[in-house]
Structures are given as C-alpha cells and as structure tokens.
C-alpha cells in the first residue's frame, strides 16, 4: 500500500526529445489511476520513471513520502506488468510464478503459500502444473499478473497489459483487473491508449498529450467538464460534435449563431450563460461542442439531413449533415427503426450540455475552468486583486520571474486546490458565493471578488452546505499558484530566482566601452554615463538570446542575422530549465556571478540539447550600477 507523488517531473531523452513535461500528480494509496493519451504522449515514459527503469531528468518522485529518484528499481517495492507477458515457456505456471521469489531467496513454504494465494485470487489454481503453451491468451496474462502479485508490491504498474488480447478477451480482462484491484487494495497505475479502457477502469484518469497532462480527474468529471477541445473529443464515443459559432446577446439572452447562418441560432440557459469565462467572447468566433447523445431529432428548428443510419440494437447512430455544411454531425438516440437515411430532419441541441472552446487556445470557456485566473498586480511583495491587497509569502516571491512584476498578469489555480477550510501556507481571499451548479461528482460553486468582473469557481463535495450570497474566505495554497503573462506564459518558476547580478569592469578605449564580465569582454559605443571603473552588472532576464550551434540552427526560426557570429556574448553552463509556455526559463551559471542566473527565451531552444552555450548580449540587455 502506498501513495505515489510526482512533483514537476520532466523527462528529456538524449538528443533532446522532451517526452514528459512538468508532470505533477498525487496518487493516493489504493487508487486506480489510468494514464491515457495517443501514442507518443509520454505515458510509458512516466510509468518507467516511476518503476526506476528510466532516469528522471528533473523533479521528484516520492513513494510513501520517501524520495525515490536515486533508488534502484528492485528496492522501490513496485511491480510492473508489461504488454508482452514473457513467461518462461519451459516452466510450469507454478514455477513461473515462484521464480521471482526464488531469486530473492524467499523460504519455500512462504513461496508456496503466496503462489497458491495468488492463483486463487486470479482463479487459475487448476492451471498451476501446466506450461504456458497450454494456456489461452487470457490465462497467460493472468499468470503474468500472478507473477507480480506474489511479490506483494506496494504499487502495481501496468503498461498496456491487454493490448495483445483479442477484443472480447480484453473486455473480460478489464473487469478482472478492476476486481483484482479491489481484492488486493494496492495502488494501481495503468497505461493505455484506449479511452474506453480508461473510462471503465480508473478511479481517476490522467489525460496526456505531447508530454503534458491535459487533465486529471474522475471519469465522469472528464466527461462532463473537459478542460479543452482535446480532452472533449478524446473521450466519448462517438466523439463530441464541434461547430463554429459566434456568440451574441439578444436582449439578456446569450445566443450563438452556428456556421455563420442566421437561421441556425441556439440560446443558452441563464445558468450556462453566467459561466462564460469572459464577456470578451461575445461577438467573437468560438467553437461549440455537443455530444451525440445531447442532440434530439424531430424537434427544434435546426435543419439536418440524415446521410447514414446505424441501428445498433439498443441505440441508433445518425450521421447527419447540417444544411449547407460538409462536415458530419453525429446523433445518438435510443434505438428507433423508423429513422431512415436520406431524409431531412429537424434537430434540437440540449443546451444544458453544450460546451464552448476558445477558437485559438482550444480551452474550455464555459463552466468550471481548468484553472481559475484572476487579474492581479504584483509590486515587490504586495499583490492587489480587485479591492483586496495581500503581502505575499517570501518563498512564493522568490520564484517569480521579472515579468511577474508591475505587469498585466493573472494569478491562476486549479479549482480542485481551493479550500473553504483554512490551510497553512495559503493566500486567504475574501469572496461572495453567487451561484451553484450540481455535477455528478461535485458541485461547482461560483464566487465573485470585490472590484473584479467575472466569477471564480471552486469544486465542493456534493454534501457540503452552500449559502447563496454568503461572504466566505477561500484558501489558495501558495504551492499550487501559477502566474501568467498576457501571452499565457508562466512567470513563476520551479527554482528560486536570484537577481542576475555580478561584477563587471568598464574600460573605455578609442570611443568604445569594453565591459569585462568573467572571461568575456563585451564591446559597445562609449557612453559618458559609464566612466572607467568597477560596476555591478545586472542582466535582464528576457533580453539575451542563445546562440545556436549548427545542429540547433537547422531547425530554428531565428530572426536576428546579427546573431550568426556576434562578438558580444557570454559563455554559460545550464543546469536545468522550466517550460513556461512558448518560452523557457534556463537556469545557468555565468562566470563571475555568485548565484545562478535565470534567462527567459523562446522554447525553440532547450538546455538539454545544448547545456553549454553562449548568450548574445544586446546593448539593452543589461544595466550597470557603479560600485561604491
Ligand atoms: P507513449 O507511452 O504515450 O506512447 P512514450 O512515453 O513511449 O509514449 O514516448 C514519449 C516520447 O518519447 C515519444 O516522442 C517517443 O518517441 C520518445 N521516446 C521514448 N523512448 C525514447 C528513447 N529511449 N529515446 C528517445 N526518445 C524516446
């Protein structure tokens, strides 16, 4: 039994493939967590890092509170079941299951007890004397599981264990594994690319894409509240329909015009309209999503043409085209043999179940957000949020990049992390409870903040009492807070940020200013403000540009031609980087500096591809402060 905690885990393979980025997740004891996503999204890499089969590039892995990064796989008390079950063909089922324990010199009677117990759990007691070739695929997979169970690990890792089985067997093994999890009461982490497997097996699902967690939640919440277009269309079968829509107000009612057609207009119920993330979306093009089961045929005013019908026994799937529209629209209804293809129908959207997504970012913009975002201003350690003012925790401000200060930034936090009970090391924000929407697994509770537009949503347990209009204090743990700039780049970092400050010597020669920093000499036109002498030099975080070597140059989009062989450059050595969005923060050593310096640059560069590199220093890339 064990908790598994992944803290900001990164994996960069040799050659620079970023397989996993900022993977942050708390897996509770006895949970059954499924990692799901398309091939290549980083699921197996993450699992292998937990198992210790792959080194963790950055971040921390804890099992039961103990740091595991450097612990040998065999000492992690973890067992992994792979896709290919690799049983020893010459050994009996019993011997296959006992083998690992024998290697560990477990006493014979103990081995016997554990093998028999595992065989009973898996209902393979009568197969113990057989050899693998006399077993079916499903039975072999059970033996592979048995071999793992006898080791009594704290955590089970399963990497696509069912993908070699035929479809029917896969379905029955799914429920076998779910039952096994219940019987053993052990933490399970299961990897699959199959959304149905994920939806039916996990207590919690982690949806991944391109090495990033997209959303981690219960199956039903992912289904009801996908945080973006990817999650929305990845889960659910047939998948969610997506149409272009333009939002507008008709009196007090929020409406959407579909596909630019005046005769295709839908209206949002009030409770939905209130949940629109920002009024700025009104008048704009967005994407509207609706699941096939939430469209009703033969009602309403939207015209459609039925292209193909599939009658599946208990349900009928209609592949339709909306008038003048090429894309298909799928409708799922209870079985109805009267509905035929090649016919016109009217349809109606169930507007209680409509989703909206930003046309560019593809983020969900109606309903409980993936992250609440509140506009704030930060000046040194003082943050203003509407009419409220806070003195920020020192530890928190140490992680803020320069771009966080006195700029248009947003403070962000996932609704799951906000508490109405006091928690240590958190920001206490006063808010007024405005309205509530019931969900299957929780209630979405919306608050307003004094002096700010819009709402701020949190998740509360279904049985927690809520009073509309009540003033409450919400606690936002510092360690869960993010800060974003207007382009949605993170401006808080994983690492402590020190001022990029070191020593420099200015020497003016023949109308040129020579600035000596460490081993480098930077040359600029002479400036009367800086006579010869000793200075402190402070490099600006976002003004220096990495100079690419030939290999990196090949696939870069550098604009600055001056950069091909610039004279003004410093040599740095990086120890890590943090992905901020379109940018990265590189943590580097600069000769002559006491602390690490931080440089923010475009993410076409990675220190993992080039840990030793040079930075071009433009004239406006630093300030000089005379030494007393
Ligand atoms: P998934 O399990 O979701 O299919 P993986 O974790 O296997 O994804 O792979 C994630 C990314 O890392 C992919 O782009 C893959 O090509 C790359 N990758 C996996 N293993 C290695 C390796 N040993 N060396 C370099 N790149 C790798």
XYZ file of C-alpha atoms and ligand atoms in Angstrom:
655
model
C 0.000 0.000 0.000
C 1.431 3.343 -0.936
C 0.955 6.938 -2.003
C 2.853 7.921 -5.119
C 3.715 11.588 -5.553
C 5.135 13.030 -8.746
C 6.451 16.559 -8.338
C 7.128 18.538 -11.503
C 8.679 15.591 -13.273
C 10.450 16.044 -16.604
C 11.996 13.584 -18.968
C 14.266 14.680 -21.758
C 15.871 11.840 -23.703
C 19.393 12.049 -25.073
C 19.111 14.008 -28.280
C 16.610 16.394 -26.727
C 13.196 14.678 -27.076
C 11.042 16.156 -24.326
C 8.897 13.165 -23.517
C 7.354 14.402 -20.259
C 6.918 17.968 -19.039
C 6.048 19.206 -15.572
C 4.141 16.073 -14.591
C 2.642 16.892 -11.198
C 0.267 14.441 -9.561
C -0.615 12.986 -6.167
C -1.716 9.374 -6.358
C -3.404 8.232 -3.180
C -2.971 4.876 -1.519
C -5.232 2.260 -3.139
C -6.167 4.490 -6.030
C -6.517 3.063 -9.551
C -5.092 5.737 -11.808
C -5.059 5.418 -15.586
C -2.692 7.351 -17.864
C -4.337 7.715 -21.253
C -3.452 9.555 -24.444
C -2.389 8.994 -28.035
C 0.759 7.090 -28.856
C 3.932 9.019 -28.046
C 2.348 11.322 -25.449
C 4.689 10.171 -22.671
C 2.590 7.616 -20.762
C 5.108 4.784 -20.791
C 7.999 7.094 -20.073
C 6.227 8.339 -16.959
C 5.452 4.807 -15.838
C 9.033 3.729 -16.463
C 10.319 6.622 -14.395
C 8.086 5.509 -11.517
C 9.441 1.978 -11.898
C 13.010 3.264 -11.982
C 13.667 1.912 -15.456
C 14.217 5.402 -16.796
C 16.140 8.200 -15.136
C 14.163 11.265 -14.054
C 15.612 14.367 -15.733
C 14.125 16.845 -13.256
C 11.558 16.822 -10.470
C 10.942 14.442 -7.588
C 9.253 11.090 -7.211
C 8.080 10.010 -3.758
C 6.631 6.687 -2.728
C 5.085 6.791 0.716
C 6.796 10.091 1.324
C 10.279 8.769 0.532
C 12.302 10.282 -2.284
C 12.843 7.592 -4.930
C 14.794 9.381 -7.700
C 18.037 7.586 -6.946
C 16.593 4.339 -5.551
C 17.268 1.154 -7.552
C 14.170 -0.325 -9.246
C 14.381 -3.500 -7.187
C 14.263 -1.502 -3.968
C 11.186 0.518 -4.879
C 8.708 -2.196 -3.945
C 6.969 -1.810 -7.246
C 5.904 -4.422 -9.756
C 5.379 -3.829 -13.431
C 3.242 -5.840 -15.833
C 4.064 -5.377 -19.494
C 2.207 -5.787 -22.734
C 4.196 -8.903 -23.644
C 3.899 -11.193 -20.695
C 7.185 -13.042 -21.355
C 6.539 -16.235 -19.438
C 9.282 -18.857 -19.341
C 7.997 -21.487 -21.808
C 9.809 -24.429 -20.209
C 8.455 -23.745 -16.722
C 5.054 -24.592 -15.311
C 2.672 -21.869 -14.259
C 3.660 -22.558 -10.656
C 7.374 -22.240 -11.436
C 6.804 -19.086 -13.464
C 5.007 -17.511 -10.540
C 7.542 -18.717 -7.983
C 10.613 -17.715 -9.983
C 10.985 -14.145 -8.764
C 10.590 -15.170 -5.133
C 13.174 -17.923 -5.518
C 15.663 -15.399 -6.817
C 15.020 -13.389 -3.683
C 15.644 -16.470 -1.524
C 12.153 -16.477 -0.068
C 11.613 -19.633 2.076
C 9.948 -22.480 0.193
C 6.788 -22.703 2.286
C 6.316 -18.943 2.026
C 6.640 -19.178 -1.776
C 4.101 -21.995 -1.823
C 1.641 -20.031 0.272
C 1.930 -16.883 -1.852
C 1.699 -18.696 -5.204
C -1.416 -20.580 -4.107
C -2.996 -17.444 -2.703
C -2.328 -15.506 -5.916
C -3.624 -18.410 -8.027
C -6.822 -18.374 -6.023
C -7.300 -14.625 -6.439
C -6.812 -14.999 -10.193
C -8.830 -18.221 -10.411
C -6.009 -20.184 -12.015
C -5.461 -22.756 -9.225
C -6.231 -25.616 -11.608
C -3.633 -24.430 -14.123
C -0.580 -24.445 -11.871
C 1.008 -27.555 -13.359
C 0.517 -26.509 -16.996
C 3.135 -24.967 -19.252
C 2.401 -21.601 -20.931
C 1.827 -23.114 -24.393
C -1.175 -24.978 -22.983
C -2.814 -21.724 -21.898
C -5.068 -19.242 -23.687
C -4.015 -15.609 -24.103
C -6.152 -14.503 -21.195
C -4.805 -17.243 -18.952
C -1.234 -16.293 -19.800
C -1.939 -12.712 -18.938
C -3.346 -13.881 -15.608
C -0.165 -15.820 -14.904
C 1.829 -12.689 -15.713
C -0.309 -10.829 -13.180
C 0.159 -13.696 -10.708
C 3.914 -13.454 -11.007
C 3.565 -9.839 -9.923
C 1.043 -10.418 -7.147
C 3.252 -12.968 -5.328
C 5.817 -10.245 -4.805
C 3.248 -8.268 -2.781
C 4.409 -4.922 -4.137
C 3.278 -1.573 -2.763
C 2.414 -0.334 -6.238
C 1.340 -2.104 -9.417
C 2.332 -0.607 -12.719
C 0.569 -1.934 -15.797
C 1.724 -0.899 -19.267
C -0.971 -1.689 -21.865
C -1.312 -5.203 -20.402
C -4.318 -6.082 -22.546
C -3.254 -4.838 -25.951
C -2.140 -8.280 -27.161
C -5.509 -9.845 -26.401
C -8.439 -10.069 -28.787
C -11.308 -7.628 -28.364
C -13.630 -9.951 -26.445
C -10.975 -11.113 -24.046
C -9.889 -7.553 -23.490
C -13.338 -6.641 -22.259
C -13.463 -9.523 -19.782
C -9.880 -8.944 -18.577
C -10.785 -5.297 -17.932
C -13.238 -6.291 -15.260
C -10.823 -8.962 -13.977
C -8.184 -6.314 -13.384
C -10.696 -3.988 -11.740
C -11.734 -6.824 -9.428
C -8.112 -7.669 -8.738
C -7.514 -4.091 -7.684
C -10.417 -4.312 -5.243
C -9.181 -7.596 -3.801
C -5.591 -6.510 -3.358
C -6.279 -2.977 -2.131
C -2.993 -1.810 -3.686
C -2.212 1.325 -5.672
C -2.559 0.651 -9.411
C -1.165 2.792 -12.195
C -2.340 1.671 -15.595
C -1.275 2.898 -19.017
C -3.469 2.643 -22.099
C -4.157 4.497 -25.330
C -7.725 3.174 -25.324
C -10.243 5.678 -23.987
C -12.884 3.042 -23.241
C -10.402 1.079 -21.153
C -9.527 4.259 -19.288
C -13.151 5.294 -18.714
C -14.211 1.882 -17.433
C -11.240 1.046 -15.223
C -9.822 4.055 -13.422
C -10.932 5.848 -10.265
C -9.027 8.679 -11.817
C -7.810 9.301 -15.345
C -4.831 11.367 -16.388
C -5.248 12.514 -19.985
C -1.918 13.290 -21.649
C -0.849 14.899 -24.916
C 2.621 15.871 -26.170
C 4.196 15.100 -22.807
C 1.844 17.338 -20.822
C -1.001 16.382 -18.514
C -4.128 17.842 -20.048
C -6.492 16.981 -17.214
C -6.580 14.557 -14.298
C -9.942 13.721 -12.771
C -12.644 11.112 -12.278
C -14.011 9.589 -15.499
C -17.362 11.288 -15.082
C -15.847 14.718 -14.451
C -13.610 14.419 -17.507
C -16.691 13.562 -19.479
C -18.843 16.325 -18.020
C -16.189 19.025 -17.798
C -13.380 18.527 -20.291
C -10.875 21.350 -19.851
C -10.086 21.653 -23.538
C -11.051 20.525 -27.010
C -8.554 17.667 -26.947
C -9.998 16.050 -23.815
C -13.531 16.762 -25.020
C -13.031 14.923 -28.296
C -10.682 12.223 -26.980
C -13.218 10.819 -24.511
C -16.665 9.691 -25.570
C -17.838 7.551 -28.438
C -18.904 8.616 -30.988
C -16.918 11.724 -30.301
C -18.248 15.164 -29.485
C -19.506 17.237 -32.441
C -17.739 20.557 -32.926
C -19.190 23.544 -34.847
C -18.022 27.084 -35.390
C -20.199 29.555 -33.545
C -20.453 33.273 -32.973
C -21.716 34.454 -29.612
C -24.070 37.417 -29.330
C -26.562 38.922 -26.890
C -30.243 39.067 -27.759
C -31.607 41.282 -25.004
C -30.488 39.471 -21.888
C -30.104 36.084 -23.557
C -26.774 34.714 -24.708
C -27.097 33.123 -28.124
C -24.820 31.532 -30.688
C -25.063 31.670 -34.449
C -23.760 28.443 -35.955
C -21.690 28.346 -39.151
C -22.445 31.993 -39.930
C -26.084 31.211 -40.639
C -28.847 33.455 -39.407
C -31.297 30.570 -39.407
C -29.091 28.422 -37.185
C -29.229 30.056 -33.788
C -29.183 28.431 -30.353
C -29.881 30.065 -26.954
C -28.069 29.351 -23.701
C -29.970 28.888 -20.453
C -29.141 31.521 -17.843
C -27.109 29.245 -15.611
C -24.846 28.417 -18.557
C -24.597 31.983 -19.841
C -23.330 33.117 -16.429
C -20.480 30.631 -16.691
C -18.938 32.183 -19.783
C -15.296 32.782 -18.838
C -15.221 36.363 -20.150
C -17.590 38.843 -21.754
C -14.840 39.385 -24.321
C -16.045 36.273 -26.124
C -19.318 37.949 -27.042
C -19.116 38.951 -30.706
C -16.267 36.527 -31.285
C -15.929 33.227 -33.093
C -15.687 30.258 -30.762
C -16.095 26.507 -31.095
C -19.253 24.920 -29.825
C -19.250 21.281 -28.795
C -22.153 18.932 -28.257
C -22.113 15.209 -27.647
C -24.128 12.952 -29.991
C -26.440 11.922 -27.155
C -27.408 15.524 -26.474
C -28.988 16.199 -29.833
C -32.653 15.330 -30.208
C -34.051 14.620 -33.656
C -37.509 15.632 -34.867
C -37.643 18.586 -32.554
C -36.425 22.146 -32.695
C -35.538 24.445 -35.529
C -32.134 23.236 -36.735
C -32.343 21.538 -40.091
C -30.268 18.479 -40.868
C -30.020 15.779 -43.492
C -29.519 12.147 -42.492
C -26.742 10.613 -44.570
C -26.313 7.231 -42.954
C -28.020 5.427 -40.074
C -26.518 2.652 -37.993
C -29.017 0.708 -35.931
C -27.017 -0.942 -33.170
C -29.764 -2.777 -31.337
C -30.073 -0.615 -28.254
C -29.220 2.631 -29.977
C -29.256 4.266 -33.390
C -26.431 6.436 -34.657
C -27.346 9.045 -37.250
C -24.601 10.541 -39.408
C -26.064 13.833 -40.488
C -25.114 16.958 -42.330
C -26.372 20.307 -41.213
C -27.833 22.352 -44.028
C -25.096 23.570 -46.407
C -22.453 22.005 -44.310
C -19.941 19.455 -45.392
C -18.833 18.194 -42.007
C -20.612 15.338 -40.445
C -22.720 15.648 -37.373
C -23.370 12.574 -35.290
C -26.518 11.986 -33.264
C -27.022 9.106 -30.859
C -30.554 8.180 -29.849
C -32.252 5.178 -28.285
C -32.958 2.558 -30.956
C -35.562 3.784 -33.412
C -36.171 1.685 -36.519
C -38.407 4.349 -38.071
C -35.490 6.664 -38.698
C -34.097 6.145 -42.198
C -31.194 7.558 -44.158
C -31.558 10.143 -46.965
C -34.167 12.167 -45.147
C -34.450 15.683 -43.771
C -34.995 16.120 -40.066
C -35.185 18.888 -37.567
C -32.933 18.640 -34.567
C -32.580 20.378 -31.245
C -29.496 20.790 -29.053
C -29.877 20.128 -25.362
C -28.314 23.434 -24.341
C -27.693 22.294 -20.754
C -24.982 20.087 -22.239
C -23.246 22.397 -24.650
C -19.530 23.217 -24.434
C -17.651 26.249 -25.675
C -13.966 26.415 -26.547
C -11.671 29.286 -27.411
C -11.043 29.110 -31.165
C -7.277 29.659 -30.753
C -6.253 28.105 -27.452
C -8.941 25.380 -27.557
C -9.514 25.845 -23.837
C -12.987 25.350 -22.412
C -14.529 28.768 -21.800
C -17.862 27.886 -20.244
C -18.269 26.084 -16.948
C -15.787 25.225 -14.265
C -12.390 26.209 -15.652
C -9.299 24.054 -15.695
C -7.627 26.884 -13.823
C -9.274 29.909 -12.278
C -7.476 33.030 -13.464
C -7.661 36.308 -11.572
C -6.104 39.542 -12.850
C -3.660 40.859 -10.262
C -0.842 43.337 -9.933
C 2.352 42.438 -8.099
C 4.684 45.137 -6.869
C 7.606 43.675 -4.906
C 5.824 41.531 -2.310
C 2.459 43.301 -2.454
C -0.279 41.905 -4.651
C -3.548 43.656 -5.444
C -6.577 41.695 -6.565
C -9.565 43.954 -7.231
C -10.178 45.709 -3.907
C -8.072 43.266 -1.900
C -4.407 43.590 -1.070
C -2.031 40.853 0.084
C 1.501 40.634 1.367
C 2.955 37.670 -0.439
C 4.842 34.848 1.143
C 8.611 35.278 0.749
C 9.078 31.763 -0.598
C 6.483 32.458 -3.288
C 8.018 35.747 -4.430
C 11.433 34.061 -4.670
C 10.025 32.028 -7.550
C 8.693 34.960 -9.529
C 10.422 35.899 -12.750
C 10.921 39.603 -13.513
C 7.962 39.562 -15.910
C 5.634 38.988 -12.929
C 6.119 42.446 -11.508
C 4.093 45.562 -12.329
C 2.659 43.968 -15.424
C -0.629 42.667 -16.629
C -0.536 39.210 -15.021
C -3.031 36.636 -13.855
C -2.900 34.545 -10.752
C -4.086 31.026 -11.559
C -5.034 27.942 -9.601
C -6.959 24.750 -10.307
C -10.438 24.791 -8.711
C -9.672 21.453 -7.009
C -6.951 23.054 -4.891
C -9.068 25.829 -3.407
C -10.419 25.173 0.057
C -13.029 26.848 2.218
C -11.301 25.497 5.310
C -8.125 27.136 6.488
C -4.964 25.521 5.176
C -1.404 26.516 6.099
C 0.818 28.418 3.628
C -2.039 29.768 1.625
C -3.462 33.026 0.399
C -6.742 33.929 2.135
C -9.082 35.530 -0.393
C -12.471 37.007 0.502
C -15.239 36.111 -1.918
C -19.024 36.098 -2.231
C -20.918 32.940 -3.158
C -23.007 33.716 -6.241
C -24.401 30.520 -7.741
C -24.027 26.760 -7.806
C -24.236 24.074 -10.464
C -24.698 20.439 -9.482
C -22.408 17.936 -11.156
C -22.343 14.175 -10.719
C -19.195 14.039 -8.567
C -19.210 17.510 -7.024
C -20.897 20.888 -7.013
C -19.340 23.734 -8.960
C -19.594 26.811 -6.758
C -19.075 30.237 -8.314
C -17.825 33.249 -6.359
C -17.348 36.916 -7.151
C -14.413 39.008 -5.931
C -14.846 42.661 -4.930
C -13.746 45.045 -7.655
C -13.425 42.368 -10.309
C -15.669 41.177 -13.130
C -16.444 37.569 -13.738
C -16.544 34.584 -11.458
C -14.156 32.388 -9.661
C -15.146 28.725 -9.380
C -14.301 26.007 -6.909
C -15.287 22.362 -6.527
C -17.098 21.333 -3.366
C -18.318 17.973 -2.197
C -21.960 17.325 -3.010
C -22.925 17.140 0.660
C -21.217 20.403 1.633
C -23.707 23.099 2.512
C -23.639 26.240 0.385
C -25.479 29.511 1.041
C -26.006 31.894 -1.854
C -24.858 35.436 -1.142
C -22.600 34.371 1.717
C -19.191 36.025 2.194
C -16.503 33.429 2.717
C -12.745 33.159 2.885
C -11.151 30.884 0.306
C -7.709 29.434 0.889
C -5.376 29.155 -2.100
C -2.228 27.163 -1.235
C 0.867 29.034 -2.409
C 2.447 25.924 -3.834
C -0.497 25.492 -6.217
C -0.443 29.030 -7.583
C 0.737 29.983 -11.029
C 1.251 33.411 -12.529
C 0.746 34.018 -16.260
C 1.539 36.956 -18.505
C -0.836 38.200 -21.232
C 0.501 35.606 -23.669
C -0.154 32.892 -21.130
C 3.485 32.194 -20.434
C 4.097 31.213 -16.837
C 6.047 33.866 -14.985
C 6.680 31.848 -11.835
C 9.382 29.251 -11.913
C 10.239 25.994 -10.208
C 13.555 27.348 -8.995
C 14.460 30.174 -6.660
C 15.138 33.281 -8.692
C 18.116 35.417 -7.799
C 18.872 38.774 -9.307
C 21.049 38.245 -12.413
C 23.782 40.273 -10.811
C 27.557 40.016 -10.934
C 30.667 42.138 -11.227
C 31.947 43.967 -14.294
C 34.821 46.283 -15.155
C 34.324 49.119 -17.654
C 37.274 50.279 -19.689
C 36.732 52.951 -22.360
C 39.142 52.668 -25.292
C 39.069 54.722 -28.528
C 35.401 55.663 -28.249
C 34.360 52.154 -27.318
C 33.182 50.861 -23.994
C 34.686 47.488 -23.062
C 32.680 45.685 -20.388
C 34.565 42.795 -18.829
C 32.364 40.133 -17.214
C 34.034 36.898 -16.109
C 36.158 35.827 -19.063
C 34.137 37.788 -21.642
C 34.635 41.310 -22.951
C 31.544 42.975 -24.397
C 32.113 45.987 -26.653
C 29.620 48.858 -27.191
C 29.857 52.526 -28.225
C 31.264 54.680 -25.419
C 28.711 56.151 -23.014
C 29.612 59.143 -20.800
C 27.407 57.731 -18.031
C 29.865 54.895 -17.542
C 33.420 56.080 -16.881
C 36.193 53.547 -16.325
C 35.755 51.610 -13.101
C 34.134 48.752 -11.259
C 30.406 48.112 -11.625
C 27.740 45.626 -10.800
C 26.143 44.290 -13.959
C 22.521 43.098 -13.923
C 21.486 41.073 -16.983
C 17.840 41.383 -17.953
C 16.060 38.048 -17.883
C 14.400 38.266 -21.271
C 16.819 40.225 -23.452
C 19.673 37.773 -24.016
C 19.477 35.419 -26.976
C 21.022 31.950 -27.160
C 23.472 31.389 -29.986
C 22.663 28.128 -31.695
C 25.264 25.634 -32.732
C 24.991 24.172 -36.252
C 22.777 21.301 -35.223
C 20.260 23.523 -33.486
C 20.418 26.090 -36.241
C 18.995 23.628 -38.726
C 15.533 23.581 -37.230
C 15.321 27.018 -35.717
C 13.498 30.149 -36.782
C 15.952 32.767 -35.655
C 15.310 36.264 -36.887
C 18.335 38.168 -35.786
C 21.045 37.953 -38.503
C 23.462 39.810 -36.247
C 23.465 36.641 -34.247
C 25.348 34.495 -36.694
C 28.660 35.496 -35.296
C 28.068 38.093 -32.618
C 31.010 39.480 -30.677
C 29.077 40.397 -27.596
C 28.417 37.121 -25.903
C 28.858 35.381 -22.592
C 29.501 31.700 -22.008
C 27.087 29.950 -19.701
C 26.558 26.473 -18.362
C 22.973 25.408 -17.709
C 21.825 23.031 -15.014
C 18.094 22.995 -15.793
C 15.165 24.647 -17.476
C 11.470 25.149 -16.880
C 8.808 25.229 -19.597
C 6.735 28.408 -19.316
C 4.505 28.103 -22.385
C 6.047 29.427 -25.600
C 9.120 30.230 -23.579
C 11.537 28.518 -21.263
C 13.448 29.717 -18.231
C 17.021 28.468 -18.330
C 18.937 28.314 -15.053
C 22.582 28.911 -15.816
C 25.941 29.587 -14.281
C 27.629 32.747 -15.501
C 31.320 33.222 -14.824
C 31.793 35.917 -12.198
C 28.291 35.509 -10.686
C 27.729 34.231 -7.161
C 24.258 32.805 -7.809
C 22.573 31.089 -10.688
C 21.193 33.429 -13.296
C 17.825 32.955 -14.998
C 17.211 33.710 -18.644
C 13.853 33.556 -20.366
C 13.976 32.605 -24.034
C 11.900 31.137 -26.846
C 11.213 27.443 -26.466
C 12.869 26.558 -29.784
C 15.923 26.324 -27.566
C 16.499 23.708 -24.898
C 19.386 23.450 -22.470
C 19.003 19.690 -22.669
C 20.083 19.841 -26.288
C 22.897 22.272 -25.535
C 23.805 22.532 -21.841
C 26.893 24.632 -22.601
C 26.080 27.591 -24.780
C 26.650 31.265 -25.433
C 24.222 34.114 -24.980
C 24.280 37.170 -27.180
C 24.135 40.341 -25.051
C 22.496 43.283 -26.853
C 23.179 46.773 -25.613
C 19.834 46.961 -23.847
C 20.355 43.530 -22.270
C 21.869 44.806 -19.029
C 22.244 47.709 -16.642
C 25.451 48.839 -14.982
C 25.455 50.060 -11.381
C 28.623 51.819 -10.186
C 30.336 50.199 -7.177
C 30.523 52.461 -4.159
P 3.516 6.632 -25.035
O 3.758 5.609 -23.994
O 2.492 7.634 -24.624
O 3.225 6.054 -26.389
P 6.332 7.177 -24.758
O 6.480 7.512 -23.332
O 6.715 5.820 -25.181
O 4.841 7.499 -25.216
O 7.172 8.213 -25.642
C 7.097 9.605 -25.464
C 8.062 10.286 -26.429
O 9.408 9.953 -26.101
C 7.876 9.877 -27.883
O 8.104 11.012 -28.671
C 8.953 8.842 -28.088
O 9.357 8.810 -29.436
C 10.059 9.345 -27.188
N 10.902 8.252 -26.663
C 10.500 7.168 -25.981
N 11.548 6.405 -25.606
C 12.672 7.026 -26.073
C 14.087 6.764 -26.013
N 14.555 5.705 -25.360
N 14.915 7.645 -26.599
C 14.451 8.752 -27.226
N 13.150 9.063 -27.320
C 12.253 8.227 -26.751
